[in-house]
Amino acid sequence: MRLHRPYLSATAALVVAALGITAHHLTEGDAHPAHVRAGSTEQSATTAAGESVPPSAAPSATVQSRSQLPFELPGLGPKTLAHVPADTRQVLVVTGTAKNSASSQAVLWQRVDGGWLRGEVWAAHNGYKGWTDKHYLGDLHSPIGVFGLTDAGGRLADPGTKLPYHQSGAFSVSGTGFEGEALAGSFDYIVALNYNRQPGTSPMDGTKPLGESRGGGIWIHVDHGGPTHACISLSKAHMKQLLRALDPADHPVAVLGDAASLAH
């Protein structure tokens, strides 16, 4: 599809175009996950010629006019929006269905001329006990809030992200979750959430400015088929798409929480 210049900035057009083709170290998010099976998110689309193409994280294939684009990010209330930096042009919104739910949906929004362009809706998992606005180590909740996305890494090679990427065999995990799902491969790709960590360092860095009791090592990583300890998880295909989409020049952040909390 041709992206019309009047509706997209140059940066957004590049993101859309790219995505259209487009030692065990246990983080707190995966020490003891439980099982809630998500729907399949890795089915490929098929072109008219019969060639398989990966699902896209790009904003909607139908380019909307400026008047159709939301001026503010939908579903986020004034209190939440106040924490989104003014220079941020990429926002991954992860919305839980309820305060105590371990299932959620993720959408990558891109700021373009005239408003916010929405990407695909991705199935996601979060903490086993849902969400909290004051996270502590081992409480089995994901933190509610707005967190920078500045650093990435994983066991596998960089799939093409613009974020600093730390590849290491130390991004490994074994064993099973609460109901027997295998955890292997969960850290093939990760993006660190800037919760209780030092931005600009490897996700493996253990610095915790808020103290050990407030937890840490909370990542976005590959889904293993169930809730996490505190992390956010996406399918492997969607993790690769997210990594390729995120651009430090757009000052990306993640907005996390249940729908009711985010609406405040």
PDB file of C-alpha atoms in Angstrom:
ATOM      1  CA  MET A   1       0.000   0.000   0.000  1.00  0.00           C
ATOM      2  CA  ARG A   2       1.211   3.485  -0.764  1.00  0.00           C
ATOM      3  CA  LEU A   3       1.488   5.694   2.343  1.00  0.00           C
ATOM      4  CA  HIS A   4       0.393   9.207   1.498  1.00  0.00           C
ATOM      5  CA  ARG A   5       2.807  11.866   2.656  1.00  0.00           C
ATOM      6  CA  PRO A   6       0.142  14.335   3.830  1.00  0.00           C
ATOM      7  CA  TYR A   7      -0.878  11.900   6.547  1.00  0.00           C
ATOM      8  CA  LEU A   8       2.394  10.435   7.830  1.00  0.00           C
ATOM      9  CA  SER A   9       5.601  11.996   9.058  1.00  0.00           C
ATOM     10  CA  ALA A  10       8.834  10.679   7.558  1.00  0.00           C
ATOM     11  CA  THR A  11       9.685   8.759  10.722  1.00  0.00           C
ATOM     12  CA  ALA A  12       6.273   7.107  10.886  1.00  0.00           C
ATOM     13  CA  ALA A  13       6.404   6.215   7.209  1.00  0.00           C
ATOM     14  CA  LEU A  14       9.705   4.428   7.727  1.00  0.00           C
ATOM     15  CA  VAL A  15       8.299   2.492  10.684  1.00  0.00           C
ATOM     16  CA  VAL A  16       5.187   1.470   8.766  1.00  0.00           C
ATOM     17  CA  ALA A  17       7.157   0.479   5.695  1.00  0.00           C
ATOM     18  CA  ALA A  18       9.632  -1.597   7.690  1.00  0.00           C
ATOM     19  CA  LEU A  19       6.964  -3.467   9.581  1.00  0.00           C
ATOM     20  CA  GLY A  20       4.781  -4.064   6.593  1.00  0.00           C
ATOM     21  CA  ILE A  21       7.243  -6.815   5.630  1.00  0.00           C
ATOM     22  CA  THR A  22       7.978  -7.232   8.408  1.00  0.00           C
ATOM     23  CA  ALA A  23      24.436 -18.754  34.493  1.00  0.00           C
ATOM     24  CA  HIS A  24      20.543 -19.076  34.182  1.00  0.00           C
ATOM     25  CA  HIS A  25      19.226 -15.567  34.670  1.00  0.00           C
ATOM     26  CA  LEU A  26      15.650 -15.553  35.964  1.00  0.00           C
ATOM     27  CA  THR A  27      13.966 -12.169  35.913  1.00  0.00           C
ATOM     28  CA  GLU A  28      11.324 -11.491  38.480  1.00  0.00           C
ATOM     29  CA  GLY A  29       8.787 -11.790  35.680  1.00  0.00           C
ATOM     30  CA  ASP A  30       9.307 -15.501  35.127  1.00  0.00           C
ATOM     31  CA  ALA A  31      10.414 -17.226  38.291  1.00  0.00           C
ATOM     32  CA  HIS A  32       7.087 -19.008  38.726  1.00  0.00           C
ATOM     33  CA  PRO A  33       4.533 -18.292  35.980  1.00  0.00           C
ATOM     34  CA  ALA A  34       1.167 -20.038  35.894  1.00  0.00           C
ATOM     35  CA  HIS A  35      -0.755 -21.211  32.854  1.00  0.00           C
ATOM     36  CA  VAL A  36      -3.433 -19.302  31.017  1.00  0.00           C
ATOM     37  CA  ARG A  37      -3.459 -20.256  27.344  1.00  0.00           C
ATOM     38  CA  ALA A  38      -3.515 -17.349  24.918  1.00  0.00           C
ATOM     39  CA  GLY A  39      -4.946 -17.486  21.451  1.00  0.00           C
ATOM     40  CA  SER A  40      -2.562 -18.124  18.574  1.00  0.00           C
ATOM     41  CA  THR A  41      -0.819 -14.930  17.462  1.00  0.00           C
ATOM     42  CA  GLU A  42       1.741 -16.277  15.043  1.00  0.00           C
ATOM     43  CA  GLN A  43      -0.321 -17.247  12.015  1.00  0.00           C
ATOM     44  CA  SER A  44       1.108 -15.779   8.840  1.00  0.00           C
ATOM     45  CA  ALA A  45      -0.873 -13.903   6.263  1.00  0.00           C
ATOM     46  CA  THR A  46      -0.857 -15.191   2.700  1.00  0.00           C
ATOM     47  CA  THR A  47      -0.394 -13.046  -0.363  1.00  0.00           C
ATOM     48  CA  ALA A  48      -2.333 -13.483  -3.563  1.00  0.00           C
ATOM     49  CA  ALA A  49       0.721 -15.228  -5.027  1.00  0.00           C
ATOM     50  CA  GLY A  50       0.652 -17.733  -2.176  1.00  0.00           C
ATOM     51  CA  GLU A  51       3.734 -16.401  -0.402  1.00  0.00           C
ATOM     52  CA  SER A  52       3.643 -16.341   3.368  1.00  0.00           C
ATOM     53  CA  VAL A  53       4.369 -13.021   5.031  1.00  0.00           C
ATOM     54  CA  PRO A  54       4.705 -12.300   8.764  1.00  0.00           C
ATOM     55  CA  PRO A  55       1.964 -10.439  10.631  1.00  0.00           C
ATOM     56  CA  SER A  56       2.695  -6.746  10.902  1.00  0.00           C
ATOM     57  CA  ALA A  57       3.043  -4.435  13.871  1.00  0.00           C
ATOM     58  CA  ALA A  58       2.534  -1.500  11.559  1.00  0.00           C
ATOM     59  CA  PRO A  59      -0.352   0.867  12.062  1.00  0.00           C
ATOM     60  CA  SER A  60      -3.586   0.083  10.260  1.00  0.00           C
ATOM     61  CA  ALA A  61      -3.211  -0.774   6.600  1.00  0.00           C
ATOM     62  CA  THR A  62      -5.912   1.755   5.787  1.00  0.00           C
ATOM     63  CA  VAL A  63      -4.305   5.168   6.049  1.00  0.00           C
ATOM     64  CA  GLN A  64      -6.717   7.427   7.855  1.00  0.00           C
ATOM     65  CA  SER A  65      -7.182  11.121   7.273  1.00  0.00           C
ATOM     66  CA  ARG A  66      -5.949  13.511   9.917  1.00  0.00           C
ATOM     67  CA  SER A  67      -9.484  14.123  11.135  1.00  0.00           C
ATOM     68  CA  GLN A  68      -9.909  10.381  11.807  1.00  0.00           C
ATOM     69  CA  LEU A  69      -6.791   9.967  13.937  1.00  0.00           C
ATOM     70  CA  PRO A  70      -7.243  10.328  17.698  1.00  0.00           C
ATOM     71  CA  PHE A  71      -5.506  13.387  19.116  1.00  0.00           C
ATOM     72  CA  GLU A  72      -4.975  11.598  22.446  1.00  0.00           C
ATOM     73  CA  LEU A  73      -4.216   7.931  23.052  1.00  0.00           C
ATOM     74  CA  PRO A  74      -7.562   6.122  23.449  1.00  0.00           C
ATOM     75  CA  GLY A  75      -8.324   4.516  26.790  1.00  0.00           C
ATOM     76  CA  LEU A  76      -5.864   6.658  28.748  1.00  0.00           C
ATOM     77  CA  GLY A  77      -7.154   9.210  31.229  1.00  0.00           C
ATOM     78  CA  PRO A  78      -5.553  12.545  32.154  1.00  0.00           C
ATOM     79  CA  LYS A  79      -3.589  11.137  35.092  1.00  0.00           C
ATOM     80  CA  THR A  80      -2.006   8.461  32.905  1.00  0.00           C
ATOM     81  CA  LEU A  81      -1.398  10.781  29.953  1.00  0.00           C
ATOM     82  CA  ALA A  82       0.372  13.258  32.221  1.00  0.00           C
ATOM     83  CA  HIS A  83       3.189  10.703  32.644  1.00  0.00           C
ATOM     84  CA  VAL A  84       3.740  10.202  28.909  1.00  0.00           C
ATOM     85  CA  PRO A  85       6.666  12.472  27.920  1.00  0.00           C
ATOM     86  CA  ALA A  86       5.811  15.266  25.508  1.00  0.00           C
ATOM     87  CA  ASP A  87       8.493  14.136  23.036  1.00  0.00           C
ATOM     88  CA  THR A  88       7.291  10.506  22.940  1.00  0.00           C
ATOM     89  CA  ARG A  89       6.104   9.363  19.515  1.00  0.00           C
ATOM     90  CA  GLN A  90       5.844   5.604  20.170  1.00  0.00           C
ATOM     91  CA  VAL A  91       3.701   4.118  22.925  1.00  0.00           C
ATOM     92  CA  LEU A  92       3.124   0.434  23.602  1.00  0.00           C
ATOM     93  CA  VAL A  93      -0.172   0.305  25.520  1.00  0.00           C
ATOM     94  CA  VAL A  94      -0.687  -2.973  27.407  1.00  0.00           C
ATOM     95  CA  THR A  95      -4.196  -3.163  28.815  1.00  0.00           C
ATOM     96  CA  GLY A  96      -5.382  -5.833  31.213  1.00  0.00           C
ATOM     97  CA  THR A  97      -9.001  -6.924  31.071  1.00  0.00           C
ATOM     98  CA  ALA A  98      -9.361  -6.619  34.857  1.00  0.00           C
ATOM     99  CA  LYS A  99      -7.267  -5.657  37.895  1.00  0.00           C
ATOM    100  CA  ASN A 100      -6.754  -9.312  38.822  1.00  0.00           C
ATOM    101  CA  SER A 101      -6.435 -10.686  35.265  1.00  0.00           C
ATOM    102  CA  ALA A 102      -3.273 -12.233  33.824  1.00  0.00           C
ATOM    103  CA  SER A 103      -4.426 -11.742  30.221  1.00  0.00           C
ATOM    104  CA  SER A 104      -4.022  -8.472  28.375  1.00  0.00           C
ATOM    105  CA  GLN A 105      -3.768  -6.848  24.962  1.00  0.00           C
ATOM    106  CA  ALA A 106      -0.909  -4.795  23.557  1.00  0.00           C
ATOM    107  CA  VAL A 107      -1.033  -2.124  20.863  1.00  0.00           C
ATOM    108  CA  LEU A 108       1.884  -0.118  19.489  1.00  0.00           C
ATOM    109  CA  TRP A 109       0.813   3.454  18.729  1.00  0.00           C
ATOM    110  CA  GLN A 110       2.843   5.780  16.503  1.00  0.00           C
ATOM    111  CA  ARG A 111       2.535   9.560  16.668  1.00  0.00           C
ATOM    112  CA  VAL A 112       2.156  11.005  13.149  1.00  0.00           C
ATOM    113  CA  ASP A 113       1.126  14.362  11.771  1.00  0.00           C
ATOM    114  CA  GLY A 114      -2.424  14.853  12.961  1.00  0.00           C
ATOM    115  CA  GLY A 115      -2.672  12.269  15.743  1.00  0.00           C
ATOM    116  CA  TRP A 116      -1.915   8.703  16.799  1.00  0.00           C
ATOM    117  CA  LEU A 117      -1.834   5.791  14.366  1.00  0.00           C
ATOM    118  CA  ARG A 118      -2.755   2.408  15.861  1.00  0.00           C
ATOM    119  CA  GLY A 119      -0.937  -0.833  15.171  1.00  0.00           C
ATOM    120  CA  GLU A 120      -2.267  -4.371  15.469  1.00  0.00           C
ATOM    121  CA  VAL A 121      -3.827  -5.662  18.656  1.00  0.00           C
ATOM    122  CA  TRP A 122      -1.592  -8.390  20.104  1.00  0.00           C
ATOM    123  CA  ALA A 123      -2.492 -10.967  22.744  1.00  0.00           C
ATOM    124  CA  ALA A 124      -0.281 -10.649  25.831  1.00  0.00           C
ATOM    125  CA  HIS A 125       0.232 -12.001  29.331  1.00  0.00           C
ATOM    126  CA  ASN A 126       1.086 -10.126  32.511  1.00  0.00           C
ATOM    127  CA  GLY A 127       1.555 -11.011  36.185  1.00  0.00           C
ATOM    128  CA  TYR A 128      -0.290 -14.009  37.595  1.00  0.00           C
ATOM    129  CA  LYS A 129      -2.293 -11.902  40.081  1.00  0.00           C
ATOM    130  CA  GLY A 130      -2.872  -8.989  37.737  1.00  0.00           C
ATOM    131  CA  TRP A 131      -1.818  -5.394  38.353  1.00  0.00           C
ATOM    132  CA  THR A 132      -0.652  -3.143  41.165  1.00  0.00           C
ATOM    133  CA  ASP A 133       0.239   0.534  41.452  1.00  0.00           C
ATOM    134  CA  LYS A 134       2.937  -0.294  44.021  1.00  0.00           C
ATOM    135  CA  HIS A 135       4.871  -3.374  43.034  1.00  0.00           C
ATOM    136  CA  TYR A 136       6.992  -5.378  45.471  1.00  0.00           C
ATOM    137  CA  LEU A 137       9.302  -8.301  44.874  1.00  0.00           C
ATOM    138  CA  GLY A 138       7.366 -11.564  44.582  1.00  0.00           C
ATOM    139  CA  ASP A 139       3.869 -10.094  44.742  1.00  0.00           C
ATOM    140  CA  LEU A 140       2.959 -11.720  41.385  1.00  0.00           C
ATOM    141  CA  HIS A 141       1.611  -8.435  39.988  1.00  0.00           C
ATOM    142  CA  SER A 142       2.762  -6.351  37.040  1.00  0.00           C
ATOM    143  CA  PRO A 143       3.345  -2.660  37.817  1.00  0.00           C
ATOM    144  CA  ILE A 144       0.888  -0.032  36.624  1.00  0.00           C
ATOM    145  CA  GLY A 145       2.465   3.012  35.051  1.00  0.00           C
ATOM    146  CA  VAL A 146       4.479   4.536  32.226  1.00  0.00           C
ATOM    147  CA  PHE A 147       7.948   3.096  31.679  1.00  0.00           C
ATOM    148  CA  GLY A 148      10.666   3.985  29.194  1.00  0.00           C
ATOM    149  CA  LEU A 149      11.859   1.459  26.619  1.00  0.00           C
ATOM    150  CA  THR A 150      15.548   2.158  26.094  1.00  0.00           C
ATOM    151  CA  ASP A 151      17.389  -1.173  26.171  1.00  0.00           C
ATOM    152  CA  ALA A 152      16.954  -4.630  24.669  1.00  0.00           C
ATOM    153  CA  GLY A 153      18.684  -7.973  24.436  1.00  0.00           C
ATOM    154  CA  GLY A 154      18.208 -11.688  24.304  1.00  0.00           C
ATOM    155  CA  ARG A 155      19.669 -15.119  23.808  1.00  0.00           C
ATOM    156  CA  LEU A 156      19.291 -14.819  20.044  1.00  0.00           C
ATOM    157  CA  ALA A 157      20.978 -12.372  17.697  1.00  0.00           C
ATOM    158  CA  ASP A 158      19.658  -8.858  17.219  1.00  0.00           C
ATOM    159  CA  PRO A 159      16.660  -9.122  14.848  1.00  0.00           C
ATOM    160  CA  GLY A 160      17.176  -5.575  13.587  1.00  0.00           C
ATOM    161  CA  THR A 161      16.287  -3.207  16.407  1.00  0.00           C
ATOM    162  CA  LYS A 162      17.527   0.373  16.732  1.00  0.00           C
ATOM    163  CA  LEU A 163      17.676  -0.006  20.509  1.00  0.00           C
ATOM    164  CA  PRO A 164      20.996  -0.981  22.128  1.00  0.00           C
ATOM    165  CA  TYR A 165      20.926  -4.790  22.052  1.00  0.00           C
ATOM    166  CA  HIS A 166      22.853  -7.134  24.368  1.00  0.00           C
ATOM    167  CA  GLN A 167      23.064 -10.687  23.075  1.00  0.00           C
ATOM    168  CA  SER A 168      24.176 -13.262  25.622  1.00  0.00           C
ATOM    169  CA  GLY A 169      23.698 -16.900  26.506  1.00  0.00           C
ATOM    170  CA  ALA A 170      22.941 -15.657  30.020  1.00  0.00           C
ATOM    171  CA  PHE A 171      19.464 -14.754  28.776  1.00  0.00           C
ATOM    172  CA  SER A 172      18.305 -18.264  29.480  1.00  0.00           C
ATOM    173  CA  VAL A 173      15.679 -19.948  31.569  1.00  0.00           C
ATOM    174  CA  SER A 174      14.642 -23.549  32.096  1.00  0.00           C
ATOM    175  CA  GLY A 175      11.989 -25.470  33.955  1.00  0.00           C
ATOM    176  CA  THR A 176       8.232 -25.140  33.819  1.00  0.00           C
ATOM    177  CA  GLY A 177       5.503 -22.829  35.009  1.00  0.00           C
ATOM    178  CA  PHE A 178       2.769 -23.465  37.545  1.00  0.00           C
ATOM    179  CA  GLU A 179       0.834 -25.760  35.225  1.00  0.00           C
ATOM    180  CA  GLY A 180       3.718 -27.342  33.387  1.00  0.00           C
ATOM    181  CA  GLU A 181       4.362 -25.008  30.427  1.00  0.00           C
ATOM    182  CA  ALA A 182       8.001 -24.928  29.340  1.00  0.00           C
ATOM    183  CA  LEU A 183       9.850 -21.679  30.006  1.00  0.00           C
ATOM    184  CA  ALA A 184      12.711 -22.361  27.569  1.00  0.00           C
ATOM    185  CA  GLY A 185      13.018 -19.645  24.932  1.00  0.00           C
ATOM    186  CA  SER A 186      11.204 -16.993  26.956  1.00  0.00           C
ATOM    187  CA  PHE A 187      14.264 -14.751  26.876  1.00  0.00           C
ATOM    188  CA  ASP A 188      15.151 -15.238  23.219  1.00  0.00           C
ATOM    189  CA  TYR A 189      14.167 -11.584  22.784  1.00  0.00           C
ATOM    190  CA  ILE A 190      13.489  -9.038  25.501  1.00  0.00           C
ATOM    191  CA  VAL A 191      12.941  -5.328  25.977  1.00  0.00           C
ATOM    192  CA  ALA A 192      13.640  -3.989  29.457  1.00  0.00           C
ATOM    193  CA  LEU A 193      10.938  -1.935  31.144  1.00  0.00           C
ATOM    194  CA  ASN A 194      12.491   1.010  32.940  1.00  0.00           C
ATOM    195  CA  TYR A 195      10.993   0.000  36.269  1.00  0.00           C
ATOM    196  CA  ASN A 196      13.502   0.109  39.158  1.00  0.00           C
ATOM    197  CA  ARG A 197      16.508  -0.062  36.833  1.00  0.00           C
ATOM    198  CA  GLN A 198      19.175   2.195  35.407  1.00  0.00           C
ATOM    199  CA  PRO A 199      18.247   3.201  31.835  1.00  0.00           C
ATOM    200  CA  GLY A 200      21.017   2.983  29.274  1.00  0.00           C
ATOM    201  CA  THR A 201      22.476  -0.241  30.652  1.00  0.00           C
ATOM    202  CA  SER A 202      22.163  -3.885  29.666  1.00  0.00           C
ATOM    203  CA  PRO A 203      18.905  -5.499  30.792  1.00  0.00           C
ATOM    204  CA  MET A 204      21.167  -7.785  32.836  1.00  0.00           C
ATOM    205  CA  ASP A 205      22.351  -4.871  34.972  1.00  0.00           C
ATOM    206  CA  GLY A 206      21.143  -5.418  38.533  1.00  0.00           C
ATOM    207  CA  THR A 207      21.036  -1.813  39.729  1.00  0.00           C
ATOM    208  CA  LYS A 208      17.761  -1.115  41.564  1.00  0.00           C
ATOM    209  CA  PRO A 209      17.360   2.578  42.481  1.00  0.00           C
ATOM    210  CA  LEU A 210      14.182   1.885  44.502  1.00  0.00           C
ATOM    211  CA  GLY A 211      15.822  -0.936  46.470  1.00  0.00           C
ATOM    212  CA  GLU A 212      15.663  -4.716  46.259  1.00  0.00           C
ATOM    213  CA  SER A 213      12.263  -4.936  47.951  1.00  0.00           C
ATOM    214  CA  ARG A 214      10.577  -3.167  45.030  1.00  0.00           C
ATOM    215  CA  GLY A 215      11.548  -5.906  42.589  1.00  0.00           C
ATOM    216  CA  GLY A 216      13.130  -5.473  39.186  1.00  0.00           C
ATOM    217  CA  GLY A 217      14.235  -7.288  36.064  1.00  0.00           C
ATOM    218  CA  ILE A 218      10.770  -6.694  34.628  1.00  0.00           C
ATOM    219  CA  TRP A 219      10.877  -7.223  30.884  1.00  0.00           C
ATOM    220  CA  ILE A 220       8.739  -7.593  27.796  1.00  0.00           C
ATOM    221  CA  HIS A 221       9.707 -11.033  26.524  1.00  0.00           C
ATOM    222  CA  VAL A 222       8.615 -14.060  24.512  1.00  0.00           C
ATOM    223  CA  ASP A 223       5.356 -15.601  25.668  1.00  0.00           C
ATOM    224  CA  HIS A 224       5.515 -19.137  27.097  1.00  0.00           C
ATOM    225  CA  GLY A 225       1.770 -19.719  27.171  1.00  0.00           C
ATOM    226  CA  GLY A 226       0.879 -18.468  30.624  1.00  0.00           C
ATOM    227  CA  PRO A 227       1.036 -15.605  33.135  1.00  0.00           C
ATOM    228  CA  THR A 228       4.339 -14.219  34.314  1.00  0.00           C
ATOM    229  CA  HIS A 229       5.713 -13.285  37.685  1.00  0.00           C
ATOM    230  CA  ALA A 230       5.576  -9.584  36.770  1.00  0.00           C
ATOM    231  CA  CYS A 231       6.730  -9.247  33.144  1.00  0.00           C
ATOM    232  CA  ILE A 232       4.751  -8.673  29.959  1.00  0.00           C
ATOM    233  CA  SER A 233       4.952 -11.401  27.300  1.00  0.00           C
ATOM    234  CA  LEU A 234       4.175 -11.416  23.568  1.00  0.00           C
ATOM    235  CA  SER A 235       4.483 -14.092  20.919  1.00  0.00           C
ATOM    236  CA  LYS A 236       7.953 -14.564  19.462  1.00  0.00           C
ATOM    237  CA  ALA A 237       6.855 -13.136  16.103  1.00  0.00           C
ATOM    238  CA  HIS A 238       5.415 -10.051  17.777  1.00  0.00           C
ATOM    239  CA  MET A 239       8.533  -9.557  19.906  1.00  0.00           C
ATOM    240  CA  LYS A 240      10.620  -9.426  16.728  1.00  0.00           C
ATOM    241  CA  GLN A 241       8.202  -6.918  15.212  1.00  0.00           C
ATOM    242  CA  LEU A 242       8.276  -4.788  18.340  1.00  0.00           C
ATOM    243  CA  LEU A 243      12.064  -4.763  18.419  1.00  0.00           C
ATOM    244  CA  ARG A 244      12.247  -3.737  14.770  1.00  0.00           C
ATOM    245  CA  ALA A 245       9.685  -0.973  15.295  1.00  0.00           C
ATOM    246  CA  LEU A 246      11.050   0.722  18.402  1.00  0.00           C
ATOM    247  CA  ASP A 247      13.169   3.764  17.622  1.00  0.00           C
ATOM    248  CA  PRO A 248      15.099   5.682  20.306  1.00  0.00           C
ATOM    249  CA  ALA A 249      14.536   8.859  18.277  1.00  0.00           C
ATOM    250  CA  ASP A 250      10.820   8.502  19.061  1.00  0.00           C
ATOM    251  CA  HIS A 251      11.451   8.157  22.826  1.00  0.00           C
ATOM    252  CA  PRO A 252       9.290   5.026  23.171  1.00  0.00           C
ATOM    253  CA  VAL A 253       7.473   4.142  26.379  1.00  0.00           C
ATOM    254  CA  ALA A 254       5.192   1.374  27.585  1.00  0.00           C
ATOM    255  CA  VAL A 255       1.932   2.205  29.353  1.00  0.00           C
ATOM    256  CA  LEU A 256       0.850  -0.718  31.524  1.00  0.00           C
ATOM    257  CA  GLY A 257      -2.212  -1.491  33.605  1.00  0.00           C
ATOM    258  CA  ASP A 258      -5.758  -2.725  33.735  1.00  0.00           C
ATOM    259  CA  ALA A 259      -8.292  -0.786  31.696  1.00  0.00           C
ATOM    260  CA  ALA A 260      -9.940   0.888  34.695  1.00  0.00           C
ATOM    261  CA  SER A 261      -6.638   2.101  36.136  1.00  0.00           C
ATOM    262  CA  LEU A 262      -5.380   3.458  32.812  1.00  0.00           C
ATOM    263  CA  ALA A 263      -8.613   5.388  32.284  1.00  0.00           C
ATOM    264  CA  HIS A 264      -7.885   7.630  35.308  1.00  0.00           C
TER     265      HIS A 264
END
